[in-house]
Amino acid sequence: MKKINKRIQKTLIMIFALGLASATLFTGCAQKTSADDGKEQVRKVIVGTGNGYEPYCYLDDNGNLAGYEYEVLKEVDKLLPQYEFEYQTSDFTNVLISLDAGKIDIAAHQYEYNDERNEKYLFGTEPYTTYVTYLVVPSDNEDIKSLDDLAGKTIYTGGKGSNSTYIVEAYNEEHPDNKINIENAESLTSEEFVQGLLSGKWDAAIATRRDAEKHNKAYGSDAIKIVGDPIQTSSTNYLFSKDDTQLQQDVDGAIKQLKENGKLAEISIAQLGGDYTENE
Amino acid sequence: MGDLFSADRLVEEFPKLIPYLIENLKVLLWATVFGVILGLLITGVRMKKIPILYQITVVYISFMRGTPMLVQLLLIYYGLPAFIDPILGTNISREWPPILFAYTTFILNQGAFLSSIFYGAIKGVPSGQFEAGLSVGMTKLQTFRRIIAPMAVRIALPPFGSDFVGVFHNASLVYVIGVVDIMGRAKSIGSATGHVLEAYVIVALLFIIFSMGARALFGFVGNKLDYANIKVR
Amino acid sequence: MQIDVKAIFESFVSGLTYLPKTLILILVPLSIGLVVGTSIALVRIYKVPVLSQFFAVFIPVYQGVPIVVALMVYNLIYLMKTNDVLKFFGSSKTIADIDSIYVGLFALSLMMICSISEVMRGALLSINKGQYEASYSVGMTKPQTLRKIILPQVISIAIPALINTTVGLIKSTSIVYAIGIAEILSGALVPSSRKYTFFEGYLAAAIIYWILTILIELLYSYLEKRTSIFKTGKTENKKLWSLKCWRSNTSEKALAEMKS
């Protein structure tokens, strides 16, 4: 019994070692190709983005990444020969963890500025989309105009890591006896979004004007509307790791160029149906 | 819009989804092949009660059994490189695509679950069988190979089959780390078209077919292997 | 990657405050599963016409659907159709009155009904026919036999497999997070969504689930000792049978027992 166990063990260890070796080989190969490209070292930059936020980042009919984020970054990549972009998609919330973990270099998922994000990550300084969020309610609702009207009610704020969640969490902390229930879910379809509001599942949601219009269009009627003053007027930037200032500056420069030559506005019109690059 | 379910979309999305089932099957294959190897190694450690290693396997199995697959996937996807990269000087954090982390998680998880099955199966062979083997003049090795192992395989097969189906079900979670498997594709179709129910129904159908097929196959093989004649109903 | 230990602690505490929700998500499906699942097992053992055929098809088919897929489908139907259904029944309530936790409870209960019915059926089958015959021969009726002789043995036999089903359930409760039900995992991620410490949140959630599983196993092993007076001589069958379970049922406990 001992003998056979040893023999089995030996074989197993060998197989396992082989498996490990092939895995290392695989990664080794990947390293080599990226180092051999051109005279000047081309740095491989991994872009993290989502796969469920149409029209910004989603998978097209063939399952390939498509949308505004991808189109803009493709142009940025063209302007920066010293970098080579690769794309990795995941759930919205997990994109930022990937940045923490150093799995990606750029997080691109319509990130708005907030202090906590700024403390942890490096924001690009050249915004590439305006992002003005409003309360969204069913069209026949006349009671809800601001967050103050939502005490004890329920609001849908997108994924866990969204800026809207952050804002309402902060609101709840400031108004401990006026708390709003937050509901999160990743990448809802237009169907679910509109129906969630119409059915009264949520009393309100937070979205941009263009997202609300998108949902109405998909739903086929003006079922929902935006109300009141903007929850937040901001614009979106890429996020980088804290120490990656070189990449940040280069990408900022490229975005600036794309703004000046009108390319960014062009992409915005093509992908988002309007120029949302400077102001709304 | 407004219609929740349409047969047209069901038919239309079917061919779009099917190819992505391969990703789940790949996870299943890796988890099974390397999970069996890892499971056998752990079983060896447990049989021989190798000090330190034995204690490690106890904690390891308890963790794998006690925490959700969803969380394990995320912890390994983000946490494993933090251990491996500094030690081996590699950079798997960036160079491994998400699916390799899915494989790793499932192999580690399966190693724990399968070692329990193997260990239980070997211990489940009545000790009289071993003694009987020795008494007719077989060596220990012969007894293990000819008497114990075949019976243990027979005992381990049904739980192995259930486990196999269970792994396949769990493989529907790999989308959380960004693997575009059938579930990830179903979700992305949902966000692109605004309708998602049909895609989920297709996924459910495919899983039902596969699960029932796998169960039937394991049942068939189990009956064929019934030479040990242990009646387990 | 830097791990913020303080954030793990915060997430741990925040996750724990949602423990009651998770306990509901465990206890309700478990109770429903035990009652309905055992009934279904009896229906199939006694071959009640129509019903037994129905369950013989339904249970294996339903067990083919991963819980996450089932959950997504139910959630979608819940979002889209609850109001229509309520209106149909003349209720003045709307979806806002029906928390989405019910969707989670529904999905998990169905899952538990299926797996417990299989566990119970296996346990019932493993009981020697002689036990029934002996009871009838001393003049017991069918229900009496069931209640006084068969079920006590069945419960004792089924416990290892039930532990595993319950452990599987605990882990499955984390999946309801995907449809926005506040439970341990989403609780652990509340501090994370303010400070962007999601990895720490997942880690904290893992620790809570781990502790919960270990506690449940301790509880069951206590129960097992209490019920062991009912054990029959047929332990060999029981040991082998408890191995033959679903993935979540691959029992450490059952296996440990096989050693004895």
PDB file of N, CA, C and O in Angstrom, chain B residues 169-217:
ATOM      1  N   HIS B 169     -23.077  23.708 -12.033  1.00  0.00           N
ATOM      2  CA  HIS B 169     -23.996  24.767 -11.610  1.00  0.00           C
ATOM      3  C   HIS B 169     -23.223  25.969 -11.086  1.00  0.00           C
ATOM      4  O   HIS B 169     -23.519  27.106 -11.417  1.00  0.00           O
ATOM      5  N   ASN B 170     -22.236  25.687 -10.239  1.00  0.00           N
ATOM      6  CA  ASN B 170     -21.451  26.785  -9.671  1.00  0.00           C
ATOM      7  C   ASN B 170     -20.691  27.554 -10.742  1.00  0.00           C
ATOM      8  O   ASN B 170     -20.418  28.734 -10.589  1.00  0.00           O
ATOM      9  N   ALA B 171     -20.360  26.862 -11.825  1.00  0.00           N
ATOM     10  CA  ALA B 171     -19.612  27.529 -12.890  1.00  0.00           C
ATOM     11  C   ALA B 171     -20.422  28.652 -13.518  1.00  0.00           C
ATOM     12  O   ALA B 171     -19.879  29.482 -14.241  1.00  0.00           O
ATOM     13  N   SER B 172     -21.725  28.712 -13.231  1.00  0.00           N
ATOM     14  CA  SER B 172     -22.528  29.817 -13.748  1.00  0.00           C
ATOM     15  C   SER B 172     -22.242  31.105 -12.991  1.00  0.00           C
ATOM     16  O   SER B 172     -22.847  32.133 -13.265  1.00  0.00           O
ATOM     17  N   LEU B 173     -21.302  31.051 -12.021  1.00  0.00           N
ATOM     18  CA  LEU B 173     -20.981  32.265 -11.263  1.00  0.00           C
ATOM     19  C   LEU B 173     -19.722  32.960 -11.766  1.00  0.00           C
ATOM     20  O   LEU B 173     -19.387  34.039 -11.306  1.00  0.00           O
ATOM     21  N   VAL B 174     -19.007  32.352 -12.702  1.00  0.00           N
ATOM     22  CA  VAL B 174     -17.713  32.923 -13.086  1.00  0.00           C
ATOM     23  C   VAL B 174     -17.864  34.301 -13.740  1.00  0.00           C
ATOM     24  O   VAL B 174     -16.888  35.040 -13.836  1.00  0.00           O
ATOM     25  N   TYR B 175     -19.093  34.646 -14.148  1.00  0.00           N
ATOM     26  CA  TYR B 175     -19.262  35.968 -14.755  1.00  0.00           C
ATOM     27  C   TYR B 175     -18.912  37.096 -13.784  1.00  0.00           C
ATOM     28  O   TYR B 175     -18.563  38.186 -14.213  1.00  0.00           O
ATOM     29  N   VAL B 176     -18.975  36.812 -12.475  1.00  0.00           N
ATOM     30  CA  VAL B 176     -18.703  37.899 -11.527  1.00  0.00           C
ATOM     31  C   VAL B 176     -17.266  38.403 -11.606  1.00  0.00           C
ATOM     32  O   VAL B 176     -16.990  39.546 -11.250  1.00  0.00           O
ATOM     33  N   ILE B 177     -16.332  37.565 -12.062  1.00  0.00           N
ATOM     34  CA  ILE B 177     -14.965  38.083 -12.208  1.00  0.00           C
ATOM     35  C   ILE B 177     -14.671  38.452 -13.658  1.00  0.00           C
ATOM     36  O   ILE B 177     -13.523  38.631 -14.032  1.00  0.00           O
ATOM     37  N   GLY B 178     -15.712  38.571 -14.460  1.00  0.00           N
ATOM     38  CA  GLY B 178     -15.517  39.122 -15.793  1.00  0.00           C
ATOM     39  C   GLY B 178     -15.271  38.083 -16.877  1.00  0.00           C
ATOM     40  O   GLY B 178     -14.925  38.453 -17.994  1.00  0.00           O
ATOM     41  N   VAL B 179     -15.460  36.810 -16.567  1.00  0.00           N
ATOM     42  CA  VAL B 179     -15.404  35.808 -17.629  1.00  0.00           C
ATOM     43  C   VAL B 179     -16.722  35.900 -18.387  1.00  0.00           C
ATOM     44  O   VAL B 179     -17.779  35.897 -17.776  1.00  0.00           O
ATOM     45  N   VAL B 180     -16.633  36.027 -19.697  1.00  0.00           N
ATOM     46  CA  VAL B 180     -17.892  36.070 -20.451  1.00  0.00           C
ATOM     47  C   VAL B 180     -18.300  34.636 -20.757  1.00  0.00           C
ATOM     48  O   VAL B 180     -17.955  34.066 -21.778  1.00  0.00           O
ATOM     49  N   ASP B 181     -19.011  34.042 -19.808  1.00  0.00           N
ATOM     50  CA  ASP B 181     -19.523  32.694 -19.999  1.00  0.00           C
ATOM     51  C   ASP B 181     -20.976  32.835 -20.446  1.00  0.00           C
ATOM     52  O   ASP B 181     -21.420  33.928 -20.795  1.00  0.00           O
ATOM     53  N   ILE B 182     -21.722  31.751 -20.384  1.00  0.00           N
ATOM     54  CA  ILE B 182     -23.091  31.818 -20.883  1.00  0.00           C
ATOM     55  C   ILE B 182     -23.946  32.782 -20.060  1.00  0.00           C
ATOM     56  O   ILE B 182     -24.780  33.504 -20.595  1.00  0.00           O
ATOM     57  N   MET B 183     -23.682  32.825 -18.767  1.00  0.00           N
ATOM     58  CA  MET B 183     -24.448  33.722 -17.897  1.00  0.00           C
ATOM     59  C   MET B 183     -24.056  35.179 -18.162  1.00  0.00           C
ATOM     60  O   MET B 183     -24.912  36.064 -18.232  1.00  0.00           O
ATOM     61  N   GLY B 184     -22.751  35.424 -18.305  1.00  0.00           N
ATOM     62  CA  GLY B 184     -22.282  36.772 -18.598  1.00  0.00           C
ATOM     63  C   GLY B 184     -22.843  37.253 -19.923  1.00  0.00           C
ATOM     64  O   GLY B 184     -23.250  38.410 -20.071  1.00  0.00           O
ATOM     65  N   ARG B 185     -22.880  36.343 -20.893  1.00  0.00           N
ATOM     66  CA  ARG B 185     -23.406  36.701 -22.203  1.00  0.00           C
ATOM     67  C   ARG B 185     -24.906  36.984 -22.116  1.00  0.00           C
ATOM     68  O   ARG B 185     -25.397  37.913 -22.740  1.00  0.00           O
ATOM     69  N   ALA B 186     -25.607  36.172 -21.329  1.00  0.00           N
ATOM     70  CA  ALA B 186     -27.049  36.389 -21.168  1.00  0.00           C
ATOM     71  C   ALA B 186     -27.295  37.782 -20.594  1.00  0.00           C
ATOM     72  O   ALA B 186     -28.155  38.522 -21.081  1.00  0.00           O
ATOM     73  N   LYS B 187     -26.490  38.143 -19.602  1.00  0.00           N
ATOM     74  CA  LYS B 187     -26.652  39.460 -19.003  1.00  0.00           C
ATOM     75  C   LYS B 187     -26.343  40.552 -20.011  1.00  0.00           C
ATOM     76  O   LYS B 187     -27.025  41.570 -20.066  1.00  0.00           O
ATOM     77  N   SER B 188     -25.290  40.346 -20.807  1.00  0.00           N
ATOM     78  CA  SER B 188     -24.914  41.414 -21.733  1.00  0.00           C
ATOM     79  C   SER B 188     -25.938  41.532 -22.860  1.00  0.00           C
ATOM     80  O   SER B 188     -26.204  42.631 -23.331  1.00  0.00           O
ATOM     81  N   ILE B 189     -26.530  40.422 -23.261  1.00  0.00           N
ATOM     82  CA  ILE B 189     -27.613  40.515 -24.235  1.00  0.00           C
ATOM     83  C   ILE B 189     -28.748  41.330 -23.637  1.00  0.00           C
ATOM     84  O   ILE B 189     -29.342  42.187 -24.286  1.00  0.00           O
ATOM     85  N   GLY B 190     -29.002  41.091 -22.353  1.00  0.00           N
ATOM     86  CA  GLY B 190     -30.041  41.841 -21.660  1.00  0.00           C
ATOM     87  C   GLY B 190     -29.781  43.330 -21.705  1.00  0.00           C
ATOM     88  O   GLY B 190     -30.675  44.114 -22.014  1.00  0.00           O
ATOM     89  N   SER B 191     -28.537  43.725 -21.443  1.00  0.00           N
ATOM     90  CA  SER B 191     -28.287  45.166 -21.380  1.00  0.00           C
ATOM     91  C   SER B 191     -28.247  45.777 -22.780  1.00  0.00           C
ATOM     92  O   SER B 191     -28.516  46.956 -22.942  1.00  0.00           O
ATOM     93  N   ALA B 192     -27.952  44.979 -23.800  1.00  0.00           N
ATOM     94  CA  ALA B 192     -27.923  45.534 -25.151  1.00  0.00           C
ATOM     95  C   ALA B 192     -29.317  45.598 -25.769  1.00  0.00           C
ATOM     96  O   ALA B 192     -29.621  46.509 -26.523  1.00  0.00           O
ATOM     97  N   THR B 193     -30.178  44.631 -25.460  1.00  0.00           N
ATOM     98  CA  THR B 193     -31.494  44.596 -26.100  1.00  0.00           C
ATOM     99  C   THR B 193     -32.610  45.088 -25.197  1.00  0.00           C
ATOM    100  O   THR B 193     -33.700  45.375 -25.666  1.00  0.00           O
ATOM    101  N   GLY B 194     -32.349  45.176 -23.902  1.00  0.00           N
ATOM    102  CA  GLY B 194     -33.397  45.599 -22.987  1.00  0.00           C
ATOM    103  C   GLY B 194     -34.278  44.445 -22.531  1.00  0.00           C
ATOM    104  O   GLY B 194     -35.174  44.617 -21.722  1.00  0.00           O
ATOM    105  N   HIS B 195     -34.033  43.247 -23.068  1.00  0.00           N
ATOM    106  CA  HIS B 195     -34.827  42.084 -22.650  1.00  0.00           C
ATOM    107  C   HIS B 195     -33.874  40.993 -22.210  1.00  0.00           C
ATOM    108  O   HIS B 195     -32.910  40.703 -22.898  1.00  0.00           O
ATOM    109  N   VAL B 196     -34.195  40.359 -21.114  1.00  0.00           N
ATOM    110  CA  VAL B 196     -33.222  39.386 -20.620  1.00  0.00           C
ATOM    111  C   VAL B 196     -33.841  38.045 -20.246  1.00  0.00           C
ATOM    112  O   VAL B 196     -33.164  37.035 -20.130  1.00  0.00           O
ATOM    113  N   LEU B 197     -35.168  38.008 -20.122  1.00  0.00           N
ATOM    114  CA  LEU B 197     -35.805  36.778 -19.646  1.00  0.00           C
ATOM    115  C   LEU B 197     -35.530  35.598 -20.573  1.00  0.00           C
ATOM    116  O   LEU B 197     -35.209  34.500 -20.123  1.00  0.00           O
ATOM    117  N   GLU B 198     -35.642  35.844 -21.872  1.00  0.00           N
ATOM    118  CA  GLU B 198     -35.453  34.748 -22.836  1.00  0.00           C
ATOM    119  C   GLU B 198     -34.061  34.141 -22.686  1.00  0.00           C
ATOM    120  O   GLU B 198     -33.893  32.924 -22.696  1.00  0.00           O
ATOM    121  N   ALA B 199     -33.068  35.022 -22.535  1.00  0.00           N
ATOM    122  CA  ALA B 199     -31.692  34.539 -22.400  1.00  0.00           C
ATOM    123  C   ALA B 199     -31.554  33.651 -21.165  1.00  0.00           C
ATOM    124  O   ALA B 199     -30.932  32.589 -21.209  1.00  0.00           O
ATOM    125  N   TYR B 200     -32.174  34.074 -20.055  1.00  0.00           N
ATOM    126  CA  TYR B 200     -32.100  33.263 -18.840  1.00  0.00           C
ATOM    127  C   TYR B 200     -32.803  31.924 -19.025  1.00  0.00           C
ATOM    128  O   TYR B 200     -32.353  30.896 -18.519  1.00  0.00           O
ATOM    129  N   VAL B 201     -33.920  31.965 -19.738  1.00  0.00           N
ATOM    130  CA  VAL B 201     -34.651  30.714 -19.964  1.00  0.00           C
ATOM    131  C   VAL B 201     -33.785  29.742 -20.760  1.00  0.00           C
ATOM    132  O   VAL B 201     -33.714  28.548 -20.451  1.00  0.00           O
ATOM    133  N   ILE B 202     -33.081  30.278 -21.761  1.00  0.00           N
ATOM    134  CA  ILE B 202     -32.194  29.414 -22.546  1.00  0.00           C
ATOM    135  C   ILE B 202     -31.103  28.820 -21.654  1.00  0.00           C
ATOM    136  O   ILE B 202     -30.823  27.623 -21.709  1.00  0.00           O
ATOM    137  N   VAL B 203     -30.511  29.677 -20.831  1.00  0.00           N
ATOM    138  CA  VAL B 203     -29.463  29.189 -19.927  1.00  0.00           C
ATOM    139  C   VAL B 203     -30.023  28.067 -19.042  1.00  0.00           C
ATOM    140  O   VAL B 203     -29.415  27.002 -18.899  1.00  0.00           O
ATOM    141  N   ALA B 204     -31.211  28.310 -18.487  1.00  0.00           N
ATOM    142  CA  ALA B 204     -31.816  27.301 -17.610  1.00  0.00           C
ATOM    143  C   ALA B 204     -32.019  25.990 -18.366  1.00  0.00           C
ATOM    144  O   ALA B 204     -31.693  24.914 -17.858  1.00  0.00           O
ATOM    145  N   LEU B 205     -32.546  26.087 -19.592  1.00  0.00           N
ATOM    146  CA  LEU B 205     -32.789  24.873 -20.382  1.00  0.00           C
ATOM    147  C   LEU B 205     -31.499  24.097 -20.618  1.00  0.00           C
ATOM    148  O   LEU B 205     -31.450  22.879 -20.421  1.00  0.00           O
ATOM    149  N   LEU B 206     -30.458  24.820 -21.015  1.00  0.00           N
ATOM    150  CA  LEU B 206     -29.190  24.149 -21.296  1.00  0.00           C
ATOM    151  C   LEU B 206     -28.640  23.463 -20.044  1.00  0.00           C
ATOM    152  O   LEU B 206     -28.128  22.348 -20.098  1.00  0.00           O
ATOM    153  N   PHE B 207     -28.783  24.146 -18.913  1.00  0.00           N
ATOM    154  CA  PHE B 207     -28.283  23.548 -17.673  1.00  0.00           C
ATOM    155  C   PHE B 207     -29.095  22.308 -17.305  1.00  0.00           C
ATOM    156  O   PHE B 207     -28.547  21.321 -16.837  1.00  0.00           O
ATOM    157  N   ILE B 208     -30.401  22.388 -17.512  1.00  0.00           N
ATOM    158  CA  ILE B 208     -31.246  21.220 -17.190  1.00  0.00           C
ATOM    159  C   ILE B 208     -30.820  20.030 -18.039  1.00  0.00           C
ATOM    160  O   ILE B 208     -30.601  18.924 -17.532  1.00  0.00           O
ATOM    161  N   ILE B 209     -30.667  20.271 -19.344  1.00  0.00           N
ATOM    162  CA  ILE B 209     -30.299  19.173 -20.243  1.00  0.00           C
ATOM    163  C   ILE B 209     -28.970  18.567 -19.822  1.00  0.00           C
ATOM    164  O   ILE B 209     -28.828  17.355 -19.670  1.00  0.00           O
ATOM    165  N   PHE B 210     -28.002  19.445 -19.594  1.00  0.00           N
ATOM    166  CA  PHE B 210     -26.677  18.932 -19.235  1.00  0.00           C
ATOM    167  C   PHE B 210     -26.706  18.184 -17.907  1.00  0.00           C
ATOM    168  O   PHE B 210     -26.134  17.105 -17.781  1.00  0.00           O
ATOM    169  N   SER B 211     -27.379  18.766 -16.912  1.00  0.00           N
ATOM    170  CA  SER B 211     -27.388  18.135 -15.582  1.00  0.00           C
ATOM    171  C   SER B 211     -28.025  16.764 -15.649  1.00  0.00           C
ATOM    172  O   SER B 211     -27.519  15.798 -15.076  1.00  0.00           O
ATOM    173  N   MET B 212     -29.175  16.673 -16.349  1.00  0.00           N
ATOM    174  CA  MET B 212     -29.868  15.390 -16.401  1.00  0.00           C
ATOM    175  C   MET B 212     -29.043  14.376 -17.185  1.00  0.00           C
ATOM    176  O   MET B 212     -28.976  13.205 -16.810  1.00  0.00           O
ATOM    177  N   GLY B 213     -28.409  14.856 -18.249  1.00  0.00           N
ATOM    178  CA  GLY B 213     -27.548  13.965 -19.030  1.00  0.00           C
ATOM    179  C   GLY B 213     -26.407  13.422 -18.184  1.00  0.00           C
ATOM    180  O   GLY B 213     -26.137  12.216 -18.181  1.00  0.00           O
ATOM    181  N   ALA B 214     -25.770  14.313 -17.440  1.00  0.00           N
ATOM    182  CA  ALA B 214     -24.634  13.895 -16.613  1.00  0.00           C
ATOM    183  C   ALA B 214     -25.081  12.910 -15.545  1.00  0.00           C
ATOM    184  O   ALA B 214     -24.433  11.891 -15.295  1.00  0.00           O
ATOM    185  N   ARG B 215     -26.227  13.204 -14.928  1.00  0.00           N
ATOM    186  CA  ARG B 215     -26.744  12.294 -13.902  1.00  0.00           C
ATOM    187  C   ARG B 215     -27.017  10.912 -14.486  1.00  0.00           C
ATOM    188  O   ARG B 215     -26.690   9.882 -13.893  1.00  0.00           O
ATOM    189  N   ALA B 216     -27.629  10.907 -15.661  1.00  0.00           N
ATOM    190  CA  ALA B 216     -27.960   9.626 -16.295  1.00  0.00           C
ATOM    191  C   ALA B 216     -26.677   8.861 -16.603  1.00  0.00           C
ATOM    192  O   ALA B 216     -26.589   7.652 -16.362  1.00  0.00           O
ATOM    193  N   LEU B 217     -25.691   9.567 -17.108  1.00  0.00           N
ATOM    194  CA  LEU B 217     -24.417   8.928 -17.460  1.00  0.00           C
ATOM    195  C   LEU B 217     -23.769   8.304 -16.224  1.00  0.00           C
ATOM    196  O   LEU B 217     -23.335   7.148 -16.242  1.00  0.00           O
TER     197      LEU B 217
END
